[in-house]
Short mmCIF file of C-alpha atoms in Angstrom, two decimals:
data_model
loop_
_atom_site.label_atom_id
_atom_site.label_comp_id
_atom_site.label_asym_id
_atom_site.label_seq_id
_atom_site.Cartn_x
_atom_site.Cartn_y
_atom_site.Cartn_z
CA UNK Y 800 85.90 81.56 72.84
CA UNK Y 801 89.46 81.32 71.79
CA UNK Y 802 92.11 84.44 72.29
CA UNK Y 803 95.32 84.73 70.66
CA UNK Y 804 98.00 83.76 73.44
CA UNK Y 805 101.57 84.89 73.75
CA UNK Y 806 103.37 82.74 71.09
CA UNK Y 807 100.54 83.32 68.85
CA UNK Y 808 100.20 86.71 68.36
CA UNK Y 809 100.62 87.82 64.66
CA UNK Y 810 101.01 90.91 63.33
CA UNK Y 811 97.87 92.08 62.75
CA UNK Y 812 96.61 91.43 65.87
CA UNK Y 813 93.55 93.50 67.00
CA UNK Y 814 93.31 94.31 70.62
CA UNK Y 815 89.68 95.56 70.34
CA UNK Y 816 88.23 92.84 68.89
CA UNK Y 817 89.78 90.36 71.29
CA UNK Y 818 88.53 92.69 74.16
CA UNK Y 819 84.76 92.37 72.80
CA UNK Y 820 84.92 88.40 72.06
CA UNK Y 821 85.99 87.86 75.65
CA UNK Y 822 83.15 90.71 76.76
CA UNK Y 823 80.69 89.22 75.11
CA UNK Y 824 81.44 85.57 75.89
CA UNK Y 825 79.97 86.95 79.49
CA UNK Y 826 82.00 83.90 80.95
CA UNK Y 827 84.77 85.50 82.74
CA UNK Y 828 88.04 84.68 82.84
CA UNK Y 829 87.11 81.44 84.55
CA UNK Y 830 85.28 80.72 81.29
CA UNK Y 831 88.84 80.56 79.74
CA UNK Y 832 89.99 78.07 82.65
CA UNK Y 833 86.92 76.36 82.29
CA UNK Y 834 87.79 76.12 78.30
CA UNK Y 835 90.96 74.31 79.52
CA UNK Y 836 93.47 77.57 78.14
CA UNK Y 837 96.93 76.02 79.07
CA UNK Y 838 98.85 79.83 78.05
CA UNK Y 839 97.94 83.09 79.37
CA UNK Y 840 95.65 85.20 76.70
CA UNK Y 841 97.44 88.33 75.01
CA UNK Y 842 94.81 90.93 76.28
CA UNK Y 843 95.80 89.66 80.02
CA UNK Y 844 99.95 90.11 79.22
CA UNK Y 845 101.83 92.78 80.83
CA UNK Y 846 105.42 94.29 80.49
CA UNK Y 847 108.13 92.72 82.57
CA UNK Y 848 108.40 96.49 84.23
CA UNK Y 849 104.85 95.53 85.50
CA UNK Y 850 105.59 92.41 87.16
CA UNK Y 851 109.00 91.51 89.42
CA UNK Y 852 108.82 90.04 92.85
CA UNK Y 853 108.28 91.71 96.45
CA UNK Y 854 110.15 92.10 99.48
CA UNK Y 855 110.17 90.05 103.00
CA UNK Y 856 111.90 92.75 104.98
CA UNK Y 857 109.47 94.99 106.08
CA UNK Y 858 106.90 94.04 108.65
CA UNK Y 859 103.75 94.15 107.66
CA UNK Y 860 101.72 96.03 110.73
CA UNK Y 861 99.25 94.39 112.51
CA UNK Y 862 96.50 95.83 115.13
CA UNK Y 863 95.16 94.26 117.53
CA UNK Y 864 91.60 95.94 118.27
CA UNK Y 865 91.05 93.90 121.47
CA UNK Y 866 90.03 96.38 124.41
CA UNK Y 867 89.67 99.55 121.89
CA UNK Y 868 86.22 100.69 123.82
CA UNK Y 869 86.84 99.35 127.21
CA UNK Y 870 90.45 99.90 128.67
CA UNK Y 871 92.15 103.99 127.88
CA UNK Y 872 95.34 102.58 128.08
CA UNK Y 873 94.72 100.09 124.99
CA UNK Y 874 93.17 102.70 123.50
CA UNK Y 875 95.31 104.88 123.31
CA UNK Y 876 97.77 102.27 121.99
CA UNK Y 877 95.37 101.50 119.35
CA UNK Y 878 94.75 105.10 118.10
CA UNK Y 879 98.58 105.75 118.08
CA UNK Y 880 99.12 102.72 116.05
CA UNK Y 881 96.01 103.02 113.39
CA UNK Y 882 97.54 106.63 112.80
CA UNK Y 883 101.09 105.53 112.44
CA UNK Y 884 99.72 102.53 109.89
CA UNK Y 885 97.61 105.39 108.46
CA UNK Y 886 100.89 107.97 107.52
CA UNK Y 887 103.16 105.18 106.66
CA UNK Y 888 101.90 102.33 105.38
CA UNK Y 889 98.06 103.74 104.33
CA UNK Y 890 97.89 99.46 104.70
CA UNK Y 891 97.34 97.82 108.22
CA UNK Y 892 96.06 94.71 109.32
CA UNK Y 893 92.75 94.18 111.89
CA UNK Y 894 92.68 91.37 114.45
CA UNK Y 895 89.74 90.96 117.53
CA UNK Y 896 87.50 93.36 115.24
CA UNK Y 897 84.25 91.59 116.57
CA UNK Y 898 83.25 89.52 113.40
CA UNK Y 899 82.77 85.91 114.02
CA UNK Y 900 85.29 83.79 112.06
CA UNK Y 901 82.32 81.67 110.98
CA UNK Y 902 80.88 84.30 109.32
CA UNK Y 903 83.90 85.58 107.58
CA UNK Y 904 84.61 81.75 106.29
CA UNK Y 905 80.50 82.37 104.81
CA UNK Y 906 81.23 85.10 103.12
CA UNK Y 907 84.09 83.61 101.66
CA UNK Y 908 82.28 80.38 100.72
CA UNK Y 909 78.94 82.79 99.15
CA UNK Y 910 81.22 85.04 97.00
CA UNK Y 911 82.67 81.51 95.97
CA UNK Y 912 79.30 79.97 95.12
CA UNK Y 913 78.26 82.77 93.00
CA UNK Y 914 81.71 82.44 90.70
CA UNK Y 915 81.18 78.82 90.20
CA UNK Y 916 77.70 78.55 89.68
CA UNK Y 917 76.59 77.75 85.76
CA UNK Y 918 77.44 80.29 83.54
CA UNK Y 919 74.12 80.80 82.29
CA UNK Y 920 72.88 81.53 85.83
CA UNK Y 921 75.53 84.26 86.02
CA UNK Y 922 75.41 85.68 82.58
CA UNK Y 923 72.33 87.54 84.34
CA UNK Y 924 74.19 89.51 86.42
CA UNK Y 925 76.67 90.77 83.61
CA UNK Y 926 76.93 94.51 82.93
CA UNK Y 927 79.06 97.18 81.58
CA UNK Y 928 76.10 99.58 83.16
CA UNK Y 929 78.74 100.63 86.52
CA UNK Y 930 75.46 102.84 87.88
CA UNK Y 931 73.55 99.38 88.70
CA UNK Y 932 73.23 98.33 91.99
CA UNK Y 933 74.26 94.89 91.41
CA UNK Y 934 76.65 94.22 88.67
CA UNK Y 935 79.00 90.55 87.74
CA UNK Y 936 81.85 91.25 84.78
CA UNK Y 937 85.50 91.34 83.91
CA UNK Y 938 87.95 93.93 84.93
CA UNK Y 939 85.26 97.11 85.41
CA UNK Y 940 88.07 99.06 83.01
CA UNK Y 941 87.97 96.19 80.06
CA UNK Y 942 88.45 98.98 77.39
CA UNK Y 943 90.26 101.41 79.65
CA UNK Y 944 93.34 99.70 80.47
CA UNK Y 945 96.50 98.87 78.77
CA UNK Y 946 95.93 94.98 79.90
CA UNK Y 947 92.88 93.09 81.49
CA UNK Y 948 93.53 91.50 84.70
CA UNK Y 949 92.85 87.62 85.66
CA UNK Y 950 89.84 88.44 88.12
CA UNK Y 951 86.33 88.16 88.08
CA UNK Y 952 83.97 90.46 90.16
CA UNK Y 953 80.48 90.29 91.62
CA UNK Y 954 79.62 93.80 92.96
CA UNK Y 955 76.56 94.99 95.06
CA UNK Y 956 75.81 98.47 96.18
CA UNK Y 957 74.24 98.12 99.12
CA UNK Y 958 74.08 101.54 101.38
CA UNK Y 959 73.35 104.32 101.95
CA UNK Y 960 70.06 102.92 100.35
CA UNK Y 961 68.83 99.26 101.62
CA UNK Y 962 69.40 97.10 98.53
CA UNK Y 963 66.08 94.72 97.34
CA UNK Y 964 67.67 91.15 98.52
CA UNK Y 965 65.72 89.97 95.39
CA UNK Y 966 67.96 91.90 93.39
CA UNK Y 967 71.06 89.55 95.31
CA UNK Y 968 72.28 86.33 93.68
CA UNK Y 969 71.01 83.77 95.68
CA UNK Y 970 74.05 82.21 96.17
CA UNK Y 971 75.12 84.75 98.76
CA UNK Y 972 71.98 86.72 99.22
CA UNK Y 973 71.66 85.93 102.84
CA UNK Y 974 75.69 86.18 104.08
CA UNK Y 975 76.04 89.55 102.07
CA UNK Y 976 72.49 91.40 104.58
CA UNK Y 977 74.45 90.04 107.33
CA UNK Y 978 77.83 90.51 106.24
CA UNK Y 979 76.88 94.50 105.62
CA UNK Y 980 75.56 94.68 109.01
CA UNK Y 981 79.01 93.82 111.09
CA UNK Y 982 81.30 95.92 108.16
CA UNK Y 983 79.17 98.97 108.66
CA UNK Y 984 79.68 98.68 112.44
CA UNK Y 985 83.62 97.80 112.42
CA UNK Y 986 83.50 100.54 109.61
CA UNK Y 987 82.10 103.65 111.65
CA UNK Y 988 84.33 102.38 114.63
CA UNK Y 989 87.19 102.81 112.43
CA UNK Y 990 86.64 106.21 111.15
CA UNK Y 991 85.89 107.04 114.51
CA UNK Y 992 89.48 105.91 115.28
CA UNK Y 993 90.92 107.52 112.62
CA UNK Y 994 89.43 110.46 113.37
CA UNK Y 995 90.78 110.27 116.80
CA UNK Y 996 94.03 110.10 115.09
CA UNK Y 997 93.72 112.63 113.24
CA UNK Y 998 93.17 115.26 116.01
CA UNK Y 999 89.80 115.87 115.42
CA UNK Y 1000 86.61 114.80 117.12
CA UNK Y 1001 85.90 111.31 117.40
CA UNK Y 1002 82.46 111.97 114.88
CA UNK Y 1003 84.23 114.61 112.43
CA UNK Y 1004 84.73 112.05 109.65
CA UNK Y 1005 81.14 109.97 110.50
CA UNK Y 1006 79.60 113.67 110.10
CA UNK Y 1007 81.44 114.10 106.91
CA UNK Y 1008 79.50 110.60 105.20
CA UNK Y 1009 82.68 109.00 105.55
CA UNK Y 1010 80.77 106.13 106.11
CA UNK Y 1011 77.64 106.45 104.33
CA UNK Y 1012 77.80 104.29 101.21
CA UNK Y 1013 79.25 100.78 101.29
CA UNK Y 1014 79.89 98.57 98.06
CA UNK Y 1015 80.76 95.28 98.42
CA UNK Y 1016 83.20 93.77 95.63
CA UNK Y 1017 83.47 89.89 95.76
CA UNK Y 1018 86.95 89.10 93.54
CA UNK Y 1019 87.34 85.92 92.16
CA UNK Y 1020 91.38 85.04 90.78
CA UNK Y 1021 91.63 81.71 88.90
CA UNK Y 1022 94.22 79.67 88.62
CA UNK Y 1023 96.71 80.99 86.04
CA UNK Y 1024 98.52 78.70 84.04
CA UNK Y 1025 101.41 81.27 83.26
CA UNK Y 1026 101.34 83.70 86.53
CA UNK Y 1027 104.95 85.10 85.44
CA UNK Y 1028 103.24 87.01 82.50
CA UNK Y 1029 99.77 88.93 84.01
CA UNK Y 1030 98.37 89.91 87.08
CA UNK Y 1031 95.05 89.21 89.58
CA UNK Y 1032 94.95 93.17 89.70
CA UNK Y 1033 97.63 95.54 88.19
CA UNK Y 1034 98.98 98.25 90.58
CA UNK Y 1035 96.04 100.76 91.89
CA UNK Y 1036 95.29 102.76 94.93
CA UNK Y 1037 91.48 102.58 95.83
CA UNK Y 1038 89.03 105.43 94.43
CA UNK Y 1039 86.89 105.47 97.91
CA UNK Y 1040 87.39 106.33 101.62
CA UNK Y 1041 88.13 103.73 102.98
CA UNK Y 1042 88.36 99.53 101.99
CA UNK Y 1043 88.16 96.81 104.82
CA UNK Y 1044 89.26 93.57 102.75
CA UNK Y 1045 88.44 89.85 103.65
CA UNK Y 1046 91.02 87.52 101.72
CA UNK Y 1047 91.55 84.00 102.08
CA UNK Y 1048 94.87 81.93 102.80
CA UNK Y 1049 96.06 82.10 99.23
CA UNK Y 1050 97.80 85.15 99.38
CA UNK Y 1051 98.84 87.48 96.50
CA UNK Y 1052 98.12 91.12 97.37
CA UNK Y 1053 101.22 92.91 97.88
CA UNK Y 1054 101.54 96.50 99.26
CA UNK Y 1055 103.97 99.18 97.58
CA UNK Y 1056 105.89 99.93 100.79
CA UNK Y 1057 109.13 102.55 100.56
CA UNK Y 1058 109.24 101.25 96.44
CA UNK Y 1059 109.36 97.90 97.40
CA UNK Y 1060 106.67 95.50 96.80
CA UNK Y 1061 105.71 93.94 100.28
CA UNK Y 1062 103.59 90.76 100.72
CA UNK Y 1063 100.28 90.86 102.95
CA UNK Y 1064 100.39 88.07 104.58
CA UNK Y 1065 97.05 85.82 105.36
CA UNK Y 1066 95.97 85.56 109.08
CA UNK Y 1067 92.69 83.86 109.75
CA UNK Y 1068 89.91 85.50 111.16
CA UNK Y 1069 91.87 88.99 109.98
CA UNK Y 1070 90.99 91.69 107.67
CA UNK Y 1071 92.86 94.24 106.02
CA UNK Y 1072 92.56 97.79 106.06
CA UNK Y 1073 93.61 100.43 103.41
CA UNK Y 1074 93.06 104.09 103.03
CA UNK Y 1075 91.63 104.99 99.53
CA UNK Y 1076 91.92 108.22 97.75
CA UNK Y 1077 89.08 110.78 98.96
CA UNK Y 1078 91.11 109.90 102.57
CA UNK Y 1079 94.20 111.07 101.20
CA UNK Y 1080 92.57 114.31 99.56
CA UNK Y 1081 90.40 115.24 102.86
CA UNK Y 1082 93.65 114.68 105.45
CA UNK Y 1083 95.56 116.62 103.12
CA UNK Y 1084 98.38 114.01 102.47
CA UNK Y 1085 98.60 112.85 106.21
CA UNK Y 1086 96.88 109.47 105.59
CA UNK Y 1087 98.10 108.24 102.69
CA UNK Y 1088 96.47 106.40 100.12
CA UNK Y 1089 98.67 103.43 98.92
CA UNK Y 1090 99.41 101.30 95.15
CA UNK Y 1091 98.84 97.56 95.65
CA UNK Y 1092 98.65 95.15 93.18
CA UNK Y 1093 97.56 91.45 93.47
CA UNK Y 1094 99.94 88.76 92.12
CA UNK Y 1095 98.10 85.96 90.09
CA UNK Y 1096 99.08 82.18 90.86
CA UNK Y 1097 99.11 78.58 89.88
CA UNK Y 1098 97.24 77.79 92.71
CA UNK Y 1099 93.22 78.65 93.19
CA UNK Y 1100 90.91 80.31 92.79
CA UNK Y 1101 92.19 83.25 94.92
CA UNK Y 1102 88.87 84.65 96.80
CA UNK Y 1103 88.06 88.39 98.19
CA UNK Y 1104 85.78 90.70 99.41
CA UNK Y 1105 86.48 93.82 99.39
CA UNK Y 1106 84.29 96.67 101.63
CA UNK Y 1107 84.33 100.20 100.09
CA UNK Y 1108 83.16 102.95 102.01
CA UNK Y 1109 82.30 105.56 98.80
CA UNK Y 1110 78.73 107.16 98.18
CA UNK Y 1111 79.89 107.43 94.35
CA UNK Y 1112 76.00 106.20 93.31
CA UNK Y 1113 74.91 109.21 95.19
CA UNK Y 1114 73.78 111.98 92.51
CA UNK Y 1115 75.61 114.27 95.73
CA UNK Y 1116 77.14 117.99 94.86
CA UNK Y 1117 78.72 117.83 98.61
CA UNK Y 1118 81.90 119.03 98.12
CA UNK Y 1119 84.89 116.83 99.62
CA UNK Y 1120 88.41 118.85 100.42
CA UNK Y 1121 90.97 119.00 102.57
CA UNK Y 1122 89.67 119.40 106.29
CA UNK Y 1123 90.13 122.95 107.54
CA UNK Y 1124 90.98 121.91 111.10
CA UNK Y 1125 94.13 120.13 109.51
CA UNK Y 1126 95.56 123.20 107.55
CA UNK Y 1127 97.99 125.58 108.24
CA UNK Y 1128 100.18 128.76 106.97
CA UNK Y 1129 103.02 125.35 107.11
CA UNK Y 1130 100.28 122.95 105.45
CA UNK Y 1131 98.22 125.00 102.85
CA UNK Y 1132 95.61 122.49 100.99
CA UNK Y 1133 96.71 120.44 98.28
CA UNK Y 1134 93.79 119.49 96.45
CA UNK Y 1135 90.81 121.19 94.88
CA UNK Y 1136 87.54 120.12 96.05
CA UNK Y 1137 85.79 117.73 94.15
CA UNK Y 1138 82.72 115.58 94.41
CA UNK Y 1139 82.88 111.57 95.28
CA UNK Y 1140 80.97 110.92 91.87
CA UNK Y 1141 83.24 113.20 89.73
CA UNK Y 1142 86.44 111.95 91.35
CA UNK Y 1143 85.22 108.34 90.85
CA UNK Y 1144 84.23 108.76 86.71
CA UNK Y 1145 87.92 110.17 86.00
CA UNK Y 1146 89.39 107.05 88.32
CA UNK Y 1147 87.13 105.17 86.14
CA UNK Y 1148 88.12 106.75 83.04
CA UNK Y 1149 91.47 106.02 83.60
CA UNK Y 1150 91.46 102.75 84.34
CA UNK Y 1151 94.02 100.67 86.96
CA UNK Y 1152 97.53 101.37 86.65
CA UNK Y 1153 99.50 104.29 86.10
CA UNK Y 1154 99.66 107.32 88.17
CA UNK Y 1155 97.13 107.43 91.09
CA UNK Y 1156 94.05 109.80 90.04
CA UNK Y 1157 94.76 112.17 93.20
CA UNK Y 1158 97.16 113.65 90.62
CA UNK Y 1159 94.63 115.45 88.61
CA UNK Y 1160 93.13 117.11 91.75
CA UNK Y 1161 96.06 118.67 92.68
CA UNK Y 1162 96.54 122.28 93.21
#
């Protein structure tokens, strides 16, 4: 597969059928790198308004979880600092969570084994069909977006419904059963937090099926050879509840913090927290939902996996709005109510970049 790249782009260059040759090549961008492309495709280019550097003075905040169910003092520390994270930042960082190092390094290592496994092997996976439960391709919003990212992803659906582990690439069949098991834990312990937080009782958002669904996505960033002109992911907020991220010591995913880009900065053994969307529409703008962006790099590949709590599989018609225990004459609602499928398929629709989706479910 060959794609036009910067310096060779004539003028009757057609978008769409670049778009399909690299769909159809089923390889991935790390097909390209693999092909030994030494300039950065044209469907992966992005306006210099898209790109431009971050900011080192703002602290990224950090939580330390040690203690959360055993002294009331810590506690209370915690919850005061998951809710100020929350309203500020909608970003915060997780240390002593209760998931072993070694098997955060495994997960790491499986989502990296599936990536660079033969292509062939993989090209069974690949899908444009978002509904299945385990699906490998491209930027999910290929067609949708203005420009493709430098990622590949390997995504697995697997709660509320227990997922076959046939139906798992081998390559990180057994890591992602366990895996599931520790995020769902540190998951309901953190909308139990955030509930906590928020006021309310320490179930109200575990009651709501907060925590129901989980997908898993496992991101995989080559090396770029031209990093100045694309991105790993273009600014986006996330379309669930809630996303706990593992990333490894490359770096790259920067926070937009007070219209500043801020780094996240690696820590082993941590993982990072954001708020996604349906949050921000249930709290009624008091957790906040935040753009982030991943930077792409010489150096890698960049490797993630990325936890979101969303039962958008779920044929549901529960109704998701802003809690009524959080409203006021002073704080009317904000958003219409909307279901987590039919807020997902217009973030889909969309594609990454832009305006966040909440937008469209305003009031």
């Amino acid at each position: 597969m060959v794609l036009p790249c910067a310096g060779e782009v004539s003028d009757d260059y057609d978008r769409s059928s670049e778009l399909k040759a690299f769909d159809e090549s089923k390889a991935g961008v790390k097909g390209l790198v693999d092909s030994g492309v030494s300039m950065v495709p044209r469907i992966f280019i992005l306006p210099p308004d898209k790109l431009g550097t971050g900011n080192a003075r703002f602290k990224f905040p950090v939580i330390d979880l040690h203690g959360v169910d055993r002294d009331p003092v810590r506690r209370k520390e915690i919850l005061e600092a998951v809710g100020e994270a929350s309203e500020t930042w909608g970003f915060f960082t997780v240390v002593n969570h209760g998931i072993p190092e070694s098997m955060l390094e495994e997960m790491m290592d499986g989502a990296r084994r599936f990536h660079e496994q033969d292509t062939e092997v993989k090209k069974k996976f690949y899908t444009r069909d978002l509904t299945r439960e385990v699906v490998y391709n491209s930027n999910f919003d290929l067609y949708a977006s203005k420009e493709a990212n430098w990622r590949d992803t390997l995504s697995c659906l697997l709660a509320p419904h227990p997922l076959d582990p046939q139906q798992v690439p081998a390559t990180c069949r057994h890591i992602l059963m366990e895996y599931k098991e520790e995020i769902m834990r540190l998951g309901h312990k953190l909308f139990e937090l955030m509930s906590e937080a928020l006021g309310l009782n320490p179930n109200h958002l575990k009651d709501m099926d907060c925590g129901e669904g989980l997908l898993v996505l496992c991101h995989y960033y080559p090396a770029c050879p031209e990093p100045e002109l694309t991105l790993g992911a273009t600014k986006h907020s996330d379309n669930n509840f809630l996303s706990i991220l593992l990333q490894d010591q490359i770096g790259g995913l920067q926070v937009l913090h007070q219209d500043q880009w801020v780094d996240v900065p690696p820590m082993p053994g941590a993982l990072v927290i954001n708020i996604g969307d349906l949050m921000q529409l249930i709290t009624n703008d008091r957790f906040k939902s935040v753009q982030h962006r991943v930077l792409a790099n010489r150096r890698g590949p960049r490797v993630s996996a990325a936890c979101f709590f969303s039962t958008s599989h779920l044929p549901s018609s529960k109704i998701y709005e802003p809690i009524k225990e959080l409203l006021s004459e002073e704080n009317p609602p904000k958003y219409r109510g909307t279901t987590v499928r039919d807020y997902v398929m217009y973030y889909r629709s969309k594609g990454l970049g832009g305006t966040s989706a909440l937008t469209h479910f305003k009031l």
